mmCIF file of C-alpha atoms and ligand atoms in Angstrom:
data_model
loop_
_atom_site.group_PDB
_atom_site.id
_atom_site.type_symbol
_atom_site.label_atom_id
_atom_site.label_comp_id
_atom_site.label_asym_id
_atom_site.label_seq_id
_atom_site.Cartn_x
_atom_site.Cartn_y
_atom_site.Cartn_z
ATOM 1 C CA MET A 76 115.402 108.240 126.872
ATOM 2 C CA ARG A 77 115.850 104.493 126.317
ATOM 3 C CA ALA A 78 116.935 103.307 122.859
ATOM 4 C CA PRO A 79 113.862 101.919 121.091
ATOM 5 C CA GLU A 80 113.134 98.201 121.245
ATOM 6 C CA LEU A 81 110.558 98.585 118.471
ATOM 7 C CA SER A 82 110.681 100.801 115.392
ATOM 8 C CA ILE A 83 107.367 101.267 113.619
ATOM 9 C CA VAL A 84 107.874 102.206 109.987
ATOM 10 C CA VAL A 85 104.923 103.989 108.426
ATOM 11 C CA PRO A 86 104.993 104.723 104.675
ATOM 12 C CA VAL A 87 102.759 107.690 103.943
ATOM 13 C CA PHE A 88 101.561 109.562 100.922
ATOM 14 C CA ASN A 89 98.985 112.336 101.312
ATOM 15 C CA GLU A 90 98.009 111.309 104.837
ATOM 16 C CA ARG A 91 98.289 114.672 106.578
ATOM 17 C CA ALA A 92 95.100 114.302 108.595
ATOM 18 C CA ASN A 93 96.064 110.831 109.837
ATOM 19 C CA ILE A 94 99.526 111.577 111.231
ATOM 20 C CA ALA A 95 98.735 113.164 114.590
ATOM 21 C CA PRO A 96 95.917 110.703 115.436
ATOM 22 C CA LEU A 97 98.215 107.780 114.617
ATOM 23 C CA VAL A 98 100.968 109.036 116.931
ATOM 24 C CA GLY A 99 98.414 109.388 119.739
ATOM 25 C CA LEU A 100 96.969 105.913 119.160
ATOM 26 C CA VAL A 101 100.383 104.244 119.050
ATOM 27 C CA ALA A 102 101.448 106.030 122.258
ATOM 28 C CA ASP A 103 98.281 104.806 123.989
ATOM 29 C CA ALA A 104 98.713 101.265 122.682
ATOM 30 C CA LEU A 105 102.346 100.869 123.790
ATOM 31 C CA PRO A 106 102.647 102.494 127.230
ATOM 32 C CA ASP A 107 105.372 100.153 128.497
ATOM 33 C CA VAL A 108 107.454 99.795 125.367
ATOM 34 C CA ALA A 109 110.397 101.874 124.142
ATOM 35 C CA TRP A 110 109.132 102.554 120.623
ATOM 36 C CA GLU A 111 109.827 104.989 117.830
ATOM 37 C CA LEU A 112 107.737 105.929 114.819
ATOM 38 C CA ILE A 113 109.479 106.462 111.500
ATOM 39 C CA PHE A 114 107.279 108.062 108.871
ATOM 40 C CA VAL A 115 108.527 107.799 105.300
ATOM 41 C CA ASP A 116 106.839 110.369 103.088
ATOM 42 C CA ASP A 117 107.343 110.613 99.332
ATOM 43 C CA ASN A 118 107.137 114.388 99.225
ATOM 44 C CA SER A 119 103.332 114.448 99.461
ATOM 45 C CA PRO A 120 101.801 117.617 98.026
ATOM 46 C CA ASP A 121 99.313 117.844 100.927
ATOM 47 C CA GLY A 122 101.954 118.834 103.498
ATOM 48 C CA THR A 123 102.284 115.450 105.205
ATOM 49 C CA SER A 124 106.014 116.004 105.817
ATOM 50 C CA GLU A 125 105.457 119.399 107.463
ATOM 51 C CA GLU A 126 102.947 117.768 109.788
ATOM 52 C CA ILE A 127 105.368 114.954 110.638
ATOM 53 C CA LYS A 128 108.211 117.365 111.329
ATOM 54 C CA GLU A 129 106.079 119.520 113.533
ATOM 55 C CA LEU A 130 105.193 116.493 115.664
ATOM 56 C CA ALA A 131 108.790 115.239 115.634
ATOM 57 C CA ALA A 132 110.002 118.602 116.909
ATOM 58 C CA ASN A 133 108.006 117.998 120.093
ATOM 59 C CA ASP A 134 108.373 114.252 120.494
ATOM 60 C CA PRO A 135 111.766 112.518 120.209
ATOM 61 C CA ARG A 136 110.043 109.193 119.532
ATOM 62 C CA VAL A 137 108.808 110.462 116.179
ATOM 63 C CA ARG A 138 110.896 111.074 113.103
ATOM 64 C CA GLY A 139 110.321 111.549 109.420
ATOM 65 C CA ILE A 140 112.155 110.683 106.245
ATOM 66 C CA ARG A 141 111.141 112.862 103.324
ATOM 67 C CA ARG A 142 112.053 111.251 100.014
ATOM 68 C CA VAL A 143 112.135 113.363 96.879
ATOM 69 C CA GLY A 144 111.953 112.203 93.252
ATOM 70 C CA ARG A 145 110.781 108.724 94.236
ATOM 71 C CA ARG A 146 107.471 106.983 94.720
ATOM 72 C CA GLY A 147 106.469 103.610 96.051
ATOM 73 C CA LEU A 148 105.162 101.909 99.143
ATOM 74 C CA SER A 149 107.807 99.118 99.104
ATOM 75 C CA GLY A 150 110.807 101.354 98.547
ATOM 76 C CA ALA A 151 109.632 103.774 101.237
ATOM 77 C CA SER A 152 109.113 100.950 103.740
ATOM 78 C CA ILE A 153 112.543 99.451 103.040
ATOM 79 C CA GLU A 154 114.271 102.801 103.546
ATOM 80 C CA GLY A 155 112.467 103.276 106.827
ATOM 81 C CA VAL A 156 113.506 99.824 108.038
ATOM 82 C CA LEU A 157 117.118 100.427 107.055
ATOM 83 C CA SER A 158 117.190 103.680 108.996
ATOM 84 C CA SER A 159 116.289 101.841 112.199
ATOM 85 C CA SER A 160 118.587 100.202 114.719
ATOM 86 C CA ALA A 161 115.987 98.634 117.001
ATOM 87 C CA PRO A 162 115.972 94.838 117.344
ATOM 88 C CA TYR A 163 112.339 94.633 116.215
ATOM 89 C CA VAL A 164 110.690 96.540 113.400
ATOM 90 C CA ALA A 165 107.051 96.774 112.321
ATOM 91 C CA VAL A 166 105.661 98.058 109.027
ATOM 92 C CA MET A 167 102.229 99.610 109.304
ATOM 93 C CA ASP A 168 99.974 101.770 107.114
ATOM 94 C CA GLY A 169 99.574 105.407 108.089
ATOM 95 C CA ASP A 170 95.863 105.689 107.361
ATOM 96 C CA LEU A 171 94.548 104.169 110.633
ATOM 97 C CA GLN A 172 93.248 101.052 108.830
ATOM 98 C CA HIS A 173 95.713 98.890 110.754
ATOM 99 C CA ASP A 174 94.699 98.405 114.384
ATOM 100 C CA GLU A 175 97.609 99.701 116.477
ATOM 101 C CA ARG A 176 96.399 97.681 119.492
ATOM 102 C CA VAL A 177 97.625 94.535 117.718
ATOM 103 C CA LEU A 178 101.209 95.799 118.080
ATOM 104 C CA THR A 179 101.460 94.562 121.702
ATOM 105 C CA ARG A 180 100.393 91.075 120.681
ATOM 106 C CA MET A 181 102.825 91.102 117.762
ATOM 107 C CA LEU A 182 105.637 92.281 120.003
ATOM 108 C CA ALA A 183 104.967 89.490 122.518
ATOM 109 C CA LEU A 184 105.134 86.951 119.681
ATOM 110 C CA ILE A 185 108.300 88.311 118.081
ATOM 111 C CA ARG A 186 110.148 88.456 121.414
ATOM 112 C CA ALA A 187 109.919 84.667 121.680
ATOM 113 C CA PRO A 188 113.179 82.972 120.759
ATOM 114 C CA ASN A 189 113.527 81.935 117.110
ATOM 115 C CA VAL A 190 110.507 83.804 115.787
ATOM 116 C CA ASP A 191 111.484 85.853 112.721
ATOM 117 C CA LEU A 192 108.262 87.340 111.461
ATOM 118 C CA VAL A 193 104.776 88.074 112.796
ATOM 119 C CA ILE A 194 101.983 88.890 110.356
ATOM 120 C CA ALA A 195 98.785 90.679 111.347
ATOM 121 C CA THR A 196 96.227 88.793 109.284
ATOM 122 C CA ARG A 197 93.036 90.516 108.212
ATOM 123 C CA GLU A 198 89.977 88.841 109.677
ATOM 124 C CA ARG A 199 87.240 87.629 107.378
ATOM 125 C CA GLU A 200 83.494 87.303 107.505
ATOM 126 C CA GLY A 201 82.726 84.447 105.155
ATOM 127 C CA SER A 202 84.662 85.108 101.970
ATOM 128 C CA HIS A 203 84.930 88.809 102.648
ATOM 129 C CA ILE A 204 87.787 90.591 104.414
ATOM 130 C CA THR A 205 86.322 93.028 106.921
ATOM 131 C CA GLY A 206 87.084 96.634 106.016
ATOM 132 C CA LEU A 207 87.412 95.855 102.301
ATOM 133 C CA SER A 208 84.764 95.982 99.568
ATOM 134 C CA ASP A 209 83.861 92.701 97.846
ATOM 135 C CA LYS A 210 85.883 93.721 94.816
ATOM 136 C CA ARG A 211 88.963 94.571 96.907
ATOM 137 C CA SER A 212 88.556 91.321 98.875
ATOM 138 C CA PHE A 213 88.506 89.370 95.657
ATOM 139 C CA VAL A 214 91.580 91.153 94.278
ATOM 140 C CA SER A 215 93.407 90.572 97.545
ATOM 141 C CA ASP A 216 92.442 86.849 97.592
ATOM 142 C CA PHE A 217 93.437 86.359 93.977
ATOM 143 C CA GLY A 218 96.746 88.117 94.682
ATOM 144 C CA SER A 219 97.353 85.794 97.659
ATOM 145 C CA PHE A 220 96.587 82.811 95.506
ATOM 146 C CA LEU A 221 99.074 83.917 92.832
ATOM 147 C CA SER A 222 101.697 84.670 95.457
ATOM 148 C CA ARG A 223 101.934 80.926 96.110
ATOM 149 C CA LEU A 224 103.827 80.733 92.823
ATOM 150 C CA VAL A 225 106.765 82.524 94.389
ATOM 151 C CA ILE A 226 106.650 81.904 98.139
ATOM 152 C CA LYS A 227 107.582 78.709 99.888
ATOM 153 C CA ASN A 228 106.072 79.302 103.326
ATOM 154 C CA TYR A 229 102.349 78.942 103.673
ATOM 155 C CA VAL A 230 100.901 82.091 105.203
ATOM 156 C CA LYS A 231 97.236 83.033 105.427
ATOM 157 C CA ASP A 232 97.566 86.666 104.399
ATOM 158 C CA PRO A 233 100.711 87.307 102.352
ATOM 159 C CA MET A 234 99.093 90.516 101.027
ATOM 160 C CA SER A 235 99.005 92.055 104.499
ATOM 161 C CA GLY A 236 100.763 95.377 104.828
ATOM 162 C CA PHE A 237 100.990 95.010 108.623
ATOM 163 C CA PHE A 238 103.802 92.864 110.029
ATOM 164 C CA MET A 239 106.707 92.815 112.476
ATOM 165 C CA PHE A 240 110.082 91.122 112.216
ATOM 166 C CA ARG A 241 113.545 90.851 113.695
ATOM 167 C CA ARG A 242 115.410 93.644 111.960
ATOM 168 C CA GLU A 243 118.182 91.396 110.576
ATOM 169 C CA VAL A 244 115.634 89.513 108.459
ATOM 170 C CA VAL A 245 115.031 92.546 106.265
ATOM 171 C CA GLU A 246 118.570 93.927 106.601
ATOM 172 C CA ARG A 247 119.791 90.720 104.978
ATOM 173 C CA ALA A 248 117.171 90.638 102.218
ATOM 174 C CA ALA A 249 117.218 94.390 101.505
ATOM 175 C CA PRO A 250 119.687 94.448 98.579
ATOM 176 C CA LYS A 251 117.482 91.979 96.714
ATOM 177 C CA LEU A 252 114.084 93.512 97.449
ATOM 178 C CA ALA A 253 112.186 95.335 94.707
ATOM 179 C CA THR A 254 111.637 99.017 95.411
ATOM 180 C CA GLU A 255 108.866 99.367 92.858
ATOM 181 C CA GLY A 256 105.450 98.055 93.707
ATOM 182 C CA PHE A 257 103.798 97.567 97.051
ATOM 183 C CA LYS A 258 103.945 93.860 97.873
ATOM 184 C CA ILE A 259 106.718 94.102 100.369
ATOM 185 C CA LEU A 260 105.687 91.135 102.513
ATOM 186 C CA VAL A 261 105.406 88.765 99.533
ATOM 187 C CA ASP A 262 108.765 90.061 98.380
ATOM 188 C CA ILE A 263 110.403 89.361 101.753
ATOM 189 C CA LEU A 264 108.885 85.870 101.813
ATOM 190 C CA ALA A 265 109.963 85.137 98.236
ATOM 191 C CA THR A 266 113.465 86.558 98.628
ATOM 192 C CA THR A 267 114.583 85.122 101.964
ATOM 193 C CA GLU A 268 116.625 81.990 101.346
ATOM 194 C CA GLU A 269 116.562 80.441 104.813
ATOM 195 C CA PRO A 270 113.220 79.197 106.163
ATOM 196 C CA LEU A 271 111.527 81.761 108.405
ATOM 197 C CA GLN A 272 109.715 81.087 111.643
ATOM 198 C CA ILE A 273 106.397 82.871 111.169
ATOM 199 C CA ARG A 274 103.443 83.610 113.440
ATOM 200 C CA GLU A 275 100.126 85.108 112.367
ATOM 201 C CA THR A 276 97.667 87.003 114.497
ATOM 202 C CA PRO A 277 94.194 88.101 113.340
ATOM 203 C CA TYR A 278 92.766 91.614 113.531
ATOM 204 C CA VAL A 279 89.951 93.636 112.017
ATOM 205 C CA PHE A 280 91.019 95.855 109.108
ATOM 206 C CA ARG A 281 89.379 99.238 109.676
ATOM 207 C CA GLU A 282 87.651 101.505 107.172
ATOM 208 C CA ARG A 283 89.595 104.516 106.015
ATOM 209 C CA GLN A 284 88.375 107.791 107.591
ATOM 210 C CA HIS A 285 90.517 110.480 105.941
ATOM 211 C CA GLY A 286 92.223 110.625 102.550
ATOM 212 C CA GLU A 287 91.993 107.926 99.915
ATOM 213 C CA SER A 288 93.583 104.630 98.892
ATOM 214 C CA LYS A 289 96.573 104.838 96.555
ATOM 215 C CA LEU A 290 96.204 101.288 95.301
ATOM 216 C CA ASP A 291 94.454 101.365 91.949
ATOM 217 C CA ALA A 292 94.098 99.060 88.951
ATOM 218 C CA ARG A 293 97.663 99.804 87.866
ATOM 219 C CA VAL A 294 98.930 98.237 91.051
ATOM 220 C CA ALA A 295 97.523 94.879 89.878
ATOM 221 C CA PHE A 296 99.461 95.270 86.641
ATOM 222 C CA ASP A 297 102.654 95.930 88.634
ATOM 223 C CA TYR A 298 101.978 92.845 90.693
ATOM 224 C CA LEU A 299 102.044 90.610 87.603
ATOM 225 C CA GLY A 300 105.441 92.094 86.727
ATOM 226 C CA PHE A 301 106.547 91.421 90.281
ATOM 227 C CA LEU A 302 105.540 87.741 90.083
ATOM 228 C CA PHE A 303 107.284 87.375 86.729
ATOM 229 C CA HIS A 304 110.403 88.959 88.236
ATOM 230 C CA HIS A 305 110.477 86.286 90.943
ATOM 231 C CA LEU A 306 109.577 83.444 88.571
ATOM 232 C CA THR A 307 112.650 84.300 86.472
ATOM 233 C CA GLY A 308 114.886 84.160 89.554
ATOM 234 C CA ARG A 309 114.828 88.002 89.742
ATOM 235 C CA LEU A 310 116.542 88.157 86.345
ATOM 236 C CA VAL A 311 113.868 90.101 84.477
ATOM 237 C CA PRO A 312 113.204 93.518 86.063
ATOM 238 C CA ILE A 313 109.586 94.313 86.929
ATOM 239 C CA ARG A 314 109.689 97.265 84.588
ATOM 240 C CA PHE A 315 110.897 95.202 81.641
ATOM 241 C CA PHE A 316 107.888 92.953 82.025
ATOM 242 C CA LEU A 317 105.561 95.978 81.973
ATOM 243 C CA PHE A 318 107.435 97.373 78.976
ATOM 244 C CA GLY A 319 107.044 94.012 77.195
ATOM 245 C CA ILE A 320 103.299 93.876 77.859
ATOM 246 C CA VAL A 321 102.913 97.393 76.478
ATOM 247 C CA GLY A 322 105.011 96.355 73.456
ATOM 248 C CA ALA A 323 102.833 93.301 72.815
ATOM 249 C CA LEU A 324 99.771 95.509 73.020
ATOM 250 C CA GLY A 325 101.498 97.813 70.532
ATOM 251 C CA VAL A 326 101.577 94.996 67.985
ATOM 252 C CA VAL A 327 97.811 94.607 68.307
ATOM 253 C CA VAL A 328 97.335 98.378 67.950
ATOM 254 C CA HIS A 329 99.609 98.352 64.924
ATOM 255 C CA LEU A 330 97.690 95.618 63.133
ATOM 256 C CA ALA A 331 94.329 97.225 63.901
ATOM 257 C CA ALA A 332 95.571 100.613 62.651
ATOM 258 C CA LEU A 333 97.056 99.044 59.526
ATOM 259 C CA ARG A 334 93.837 97.324 58.672
ATOM 260 C CA PHE A 335 91.853 100.494 59.266
ATOM 261 C CA ALA A 336 94.251 102.599 57.164
ATOM 262 C CA LEU A 337 94.207 100.093 54.288
ATOM 263 C CA SER A 338 90.433 99.979 54.084
ATOM 264 C CA GLY A 339 89.555 103.516 55.213
ATOM 265 C CA LEU A 340 92.327 105.524 53.531
ATOM 266 C CA PRO A 341 93.158 103.650 50.315
ATOM 267 C CA SER A 342 94.978 106.678 48.873
ATOM 268 C CA LEU A 343 97.829 106.061 51.359
ATOM 269 C CA GLY A 344 98.884 102.878 49.627
ATOM 270 C CA PHE A 345 100.485 100.063 51.609
ATOM 271 C CA ASP A 346 103.663 101.909 52.547
ATOM 272 C CA GLY A 347 101.730 104.955 53.693
ATOM 273 C CA ALA A 348 99.360 102.764 55.715
ATOM 274 C CA GLN A 349 102.255 100.900 57.323
ATOM 275 C CA ILE A 350 103.991 104.160 58.262
ATOM 276 C CA THR A 351 100.736 105.543 59.692
ATOM 277 C CA ALA A 352 100.186 102.363 61.702
ATOM 278 C CA THR A 353 103.760 102.492 62.999
ATOM 279 C CA LEU A 354 103.329 106.060 64.207
ATOM 280 C CA ILE A 355 100.019 105.244 65.883
ATOM 281 C CA ALA A 356 101.518 102.191 67.618
ATOM 282 C CA MET A 357 104.531 104.240 68.740
ATOM 283 C CA ALA A 358 102.274 106.923 70.171
ATOM 284 C CA SER A 359 100.117 104.372 71.961
ATOM 285 C CA ASN A 360 103.206 102.622 73.368
ATOM 286 C CA PHE A 361 104.582 105.944 74.523
ATOM 287 C CA ILE A 362 101.359 106.925 76.279
ATOM 288 C CA LEU A 363 100.935 103.510 77.931
ATOM 289 C CA ASN A 364 104.531 103.405 79.103
ATOM 290 C CA ASN A 365 104.118 106.900 80.481
ATOM 291 C CA GLN A 366 100.959 105.846 82.339
ATOM 292 C CA LEU A 367 102.033 102.394 83.523
ATOM 293 C CA THR A 368 105.655 101.339 83.119
ATOM 294 C CA TYR A 369 107.122 104.684 84.125
ATOM 295 C CA ARG A 370 104.279 106.175 86.070
ATOM 296 C CA ASP A 371 106.640 107.064 88.893
ATOM 297 C CA ARG A 372 108.608 109.214 86.409
ATOM 298 C CA ARG A 373 105.620 110.353 84.338
ATOM 299 C CA LEU A 374 106.224 113.164 81.843
ATOM 300 C CA HIS A 375 103.799 116.076 81.557
ATOM 301 C CA GLY A 376 103.259 119.051 79.248
ATOM 302 C CA PHE A 377 106.284 120.104 77.244
ATOM 303 C CA GLN A 378 108.385 117.270 78.701
ATOM 304 C CA PHE A 379 105.777 114.868 77.349
ATOM 305 C CA LEU A 380 106.254 116.174 73.786
ATOM 306 C CA ILE A 381 110.052 116.085 74.016
ATOM 307 C CA GLY A 382 109.736 112.613 75.503
ATOM 308 C CA PHE A 383 107.699 111.399 72.545
ATOM 309 C CA VAL A 384 110.318 112.618 70.072
ATOM 310 C CA LEU A 385 113.106 110.943 72.076
ATOM 311 C CA PHE A 386 111.018 107.774 72.356
ATOM 312 C CA ALA A 387 110.515 107.669 68.573
ATOM 313 C CA LEU A 388 114.258 108.183 68.038
ATOM 314 C CA SER A 389 115.171 105.493 70.536
ATOM 315 C CA CYS A 390 112.736 103.111 68.785
ATOM 316 C CA CYS A 391 114.765 103.700 65.601
ATOM 317 C CA ILE A 392 117.937 102.551 67.362
ATOM 318 C CA GLY A 393 116.038 99.468 68.503
ATOM 319 C CA LEU A 394 114.884 98.905 64.944
ATOM 320 C CA VAL A 395 118.443 98.948 63.610
ATOM 321 C CA ALA A 396 119.535 96.422 66.261
ATOM 322 C CA ASN A 397 116.445 94.311 65.559
ATOM 323 C CA VAL A 398 117.047 94.100 61.805
ATOM 324 C CA GLY A 399 120.794 93.571 62.274
ATOM 325 C CA ILE A 400 120.394 90.572 64.559
ATOM 326 C CA ALA A 401 117.520 89.125 62.554
ATOM 327 C CA ARG A 402 119.532 89.330 59.336
ATOM 328 C CA LEU A 403 122.554 87.693 60.988
ATOM 329 C CA ILE A 404 120.522 84.794 62.329
ATOM 330 C CA TYR A 405 118.567 84.398 59.104
ATOM 331 C CA SER A 406 121.742 84.184 57.035
ATOM 332 C CA ASP A 407 122.912 81.371 59.290
ATOM 333 C CA GLY A 408 120.103 78.826 59.011
ATOM 334 C CA GLN A 409 117.268 80.518 57.102
ATOM 335 C CA ILE A 410 114.900 79.909 60.027
ATOM 336 C CA TRP A 411 112.587 82.876 59.556
ATOM 337 C CA TRP A 412 110.740 82.672 62.864
ATOM 338 C CA LEU A 413 113.900 82.308 64.940
ATOM 339 C CA ALA A 414 115.470 85.270 63.154
ATOM 340 C CA GLY A 415 112.288 87.315 63.548
ATOM 341 C CA LEU A 416 111.924 86.452 67.232
ATOM 342 C CA ALA A 417 115.583 87.114 68.063
ATOM 343 C CA GLY A 418 115.347 90.444 66.249
ATOM 344 C CA ALA A 419 112.170 91.422 68.091
ATOM 345 C CA ILE A 420 113.644 90.521 71.495
ATOM 346 C CA THR A 421 116.885 92.383 70.787
ATOM 347 C CA GLY A 422 114.922 95.402 69.584
ATOM 348 C CA SER A 423 112.783 95.384 72.738
ATOM 349 C CA VAL A 424 115.815 95.175 75.015
ATOM 350 C CA PHE A 425 117.398 98.081 73.136
ATOM 351 C CA ASN A 426 114.196 100.092 73.337
ATOM 352 C CA TYR A 427 113.894 99.325 77.017
ATOM 353 C CA VAL A 428 117.432 100.401 77.813
ATOM 354 C CA THR A 429 117.412 103.550 75.685
ATOM 355 C CA SER A 430 114.016 104.708 76.846
ATOM 356 C CA GLY A 431 115.078 104.276 80.481
ATOM 357 C CA LEU A 432 118.265 106.232 79.817
ATOM 358 C CA PHE A 433 116.956 109.037 77.635
ATOM 359 C CA VAL A 434 113.177 109.290 77.820
ATOM 360 C CA TRP A 435 112.164 108.479 81.388
ATOM 361 C CA ARG A 436 115.536 109.091 82.974
ATOM 362 C CA LYS A 437 115.919 109.329 86.711
ATOM 363 C CA ARG A 438 115.950 112.927 87.823
HETATM 364 N N1 LIG B 272 105.788 106.746 101.058
HETATM 365 C C1 LIG B 272 104.784 106.233 100.327
HETATM 366 N N2 LIG B 272 104.888 106.210 98.968
HETATM 367 N N3 LIG B 272 103.688 105.756 100.956
HETATM 368 C C2 LIG B 272 102.682 105.247 100.197
HETATM 369 C C3 LIG B 272 102.731 105.205 98.786
HETATM 370 C C4 LIG B 272 103.914 105.715 98.152
HETATM 371 O O1 LIG B 272 104.051 105.724 96.929
HETATM 372 N N4 LIG B 272 101.575 104.651 98.339
HETATM 373 C C5 LIG B 272 100.846 104.366 99.430
HETATM 374 N N5 LIG B 272 101.490 104.743 100.556
HETATM 375 C C6 LIG B 272 101.063 104.601 101.952
HETATM 376 C C7 LIG B 272 99.700 105.192 102.242
HETATM 377 O O2 LIG B 272 99.772 106.566 102.576
HETATM 378 C C8 LIG B 272 99.255 104.344 103.429
HETATM 379 O O3 LIG B 272 99.824 104.801 104.631
HETATM 380 C C9 LIG B 272 99.847 102.979 103.102
HETATM 381 O O4 LIG B 272 100.936 103.229 102.225
HETATM 382 C C10 LIG B 272 98.840 102.037 102.444
HETATM 383 O O5 LIG B 272 98.312 102.665 101.284
HETATM 384 P P1 LIG B 272 96.740 102.661 100.955
HETATM 385 O O6 LIG B 272 96.585 103.441 99.712
HETATM 386 O O7 LIG B 272 95.936 103.026 102.142
HETATM 387 O O8 LIG B 272 96.568 101.116 100.630
HETATM 388 P P2 LIG B 272 95.288 100.212 100.842
HETATM 389 O O9 LIG B 272 94.621 100.441 102.127
HETATM 390 O O10 LIG B 272 94.485 100.307 99.608
HETATM 391 O O11 LIG B 272 96.051 98.800 100.884
HETATM 392 C C11 LIG B 272 96.450 98.209 102.086
HETATM 393 O O12 LIG B 272 95.887 96.961 102.109
HETATM 394 C C12 LIG B 272 96.428 96.064 101.148
HETATM 395 C C13 LIG B 272 95.683 94.785 101.204
HETATM 396 O O13 LIG B 272 94.449 94.961 100.627
HETATM 397 C C14 LIG B 272 97.985 98.114 102.247
HETATM 398 O O14 LIG B 272 98.258 97.707 103.574
HETATM 399 C C15 LIG B 272 98.609 97.102 101.336
HETATM 400 O O15 LIG B 272 99.982 96.911 101.730
HETATM 401 C C16 LIG B 272 97.871 95.825 101.470
HETATM 402 O O16 LIG B 272 98.398 94.881 100.569
HETATM 403 MN MN1 LIG B 273 94.727 101.944 103.389
#
C-alpha cells in the first residue's frame, strides 16, 4: 500500500450511522488518490468508535482515535491532524453535510506550488447558505463578520468546517491553537504569523440525514470568548472570559436578590439579606459555570453537590485575596474605585484558578 498523499481528518461525536456511508463516499470520490481517513471520536455513547474500529479492521485506509475525558471539535481535529504524516490534510465533518466530491478539486488546488490552504466555501442562495436554516445562516454570517476582528486575510467563509492544507501549516500553529471551541479555521487564520496563500472553492452544504447538530447556543457564547482570547494576543484564556461573564451576571443576580430580600423578607435585616443574596449569587454562578464555562467537565448528581461546597469555599479564598489587595491599594492613595476594581479582579483570578484546580478539575 502506498503511503497516503492525503489524510482526511473527521471529528465525530455520536455519528454512528454516518461512518460507513462516509467511508464509501470518500472511496468513490478519490479513486486515484492514496488517501487515509482518520476519525477522531470523543468517546461517543452511541458506539461510534466501535463502528469505526470495525471498519478499520477491514480497511487499512481507515483509522480511529478514541479520546476519553475530553470534548471539542477543534481539539479533536488538531489531534487528528497531528497524528498524520501525509503532505496534505483535510478536515471534514462526519455527518455527510460536506460534499466529499469537492475533495478532488481541493486536492488539485493544494498541489499547486505555494498554495497553503484551500477552503470549501458554502454556496449561497441570496442571503441564505444552502443547507442551513435562516437562523443558522444569520449566526454563521454574523460570526464571519466578527471574525474579521482577528483575521488578517480576507476569506469568504471563515466559518467553514471543510478545508485542506499543507500539513506543516497546522503543525507549526498547533501549539498555539485553542482546543476548546469549534472555530478551528478562524483560529488557524488568526494564529498563523506568515501570510498564507489561500484558495476557495464553492460547494453546496447538504442537509443532515442522521443524528443531530452539536452546535447549540452555547457555542456562540464560546465564540465570543474565542474572539476575546485573540484580541488580547492570546493572553486571556477563553475560559477566563466565560468565567468573567458569568461573574458579571452574578453581580446582577446579587443585586436583584438583595433588593427582593430587603423588600420581601424584612425580618432578615440588611446583613441577613446580604448573606442570602450572596448565597443565591454563588449558586447561580456555580450552575452557570457548570453549564457554560466548564460544560466539558460538567458535574452531575453527588459530584454536583460536592462541587458546590468546594466552589463556595474557593470563593472565600478569592474574597480574602480581594479584600487584601483592595485594602492595600486603598491605603496607598485612597482611590476607592481603583482599590475596589483591583480587589474584584484579583478575587476573580483567584476564583478562576481555584475553581479550575479543585471544583472542575481535569480527570
Ligand atoms: N470529536 C468530536 N468532539 N467531534 C465533534 C464534537 C466534539 O465535541 N462536536 C461536534 N463534532 C463533530 C460532529 O460529529 C460532526 O462530524 C462535526 O463535528 C460537525 O458538527 P455538527 O454538530 O454537525 O456541526 P454543524 O453542522 O452544526 O456545523 C458545521 O457547520 C458550521 C458552519 O455553520 C461545522 O462544519 C462547523 O465547523 C461549521 O462552522
Ligand atoms: Mn453538521
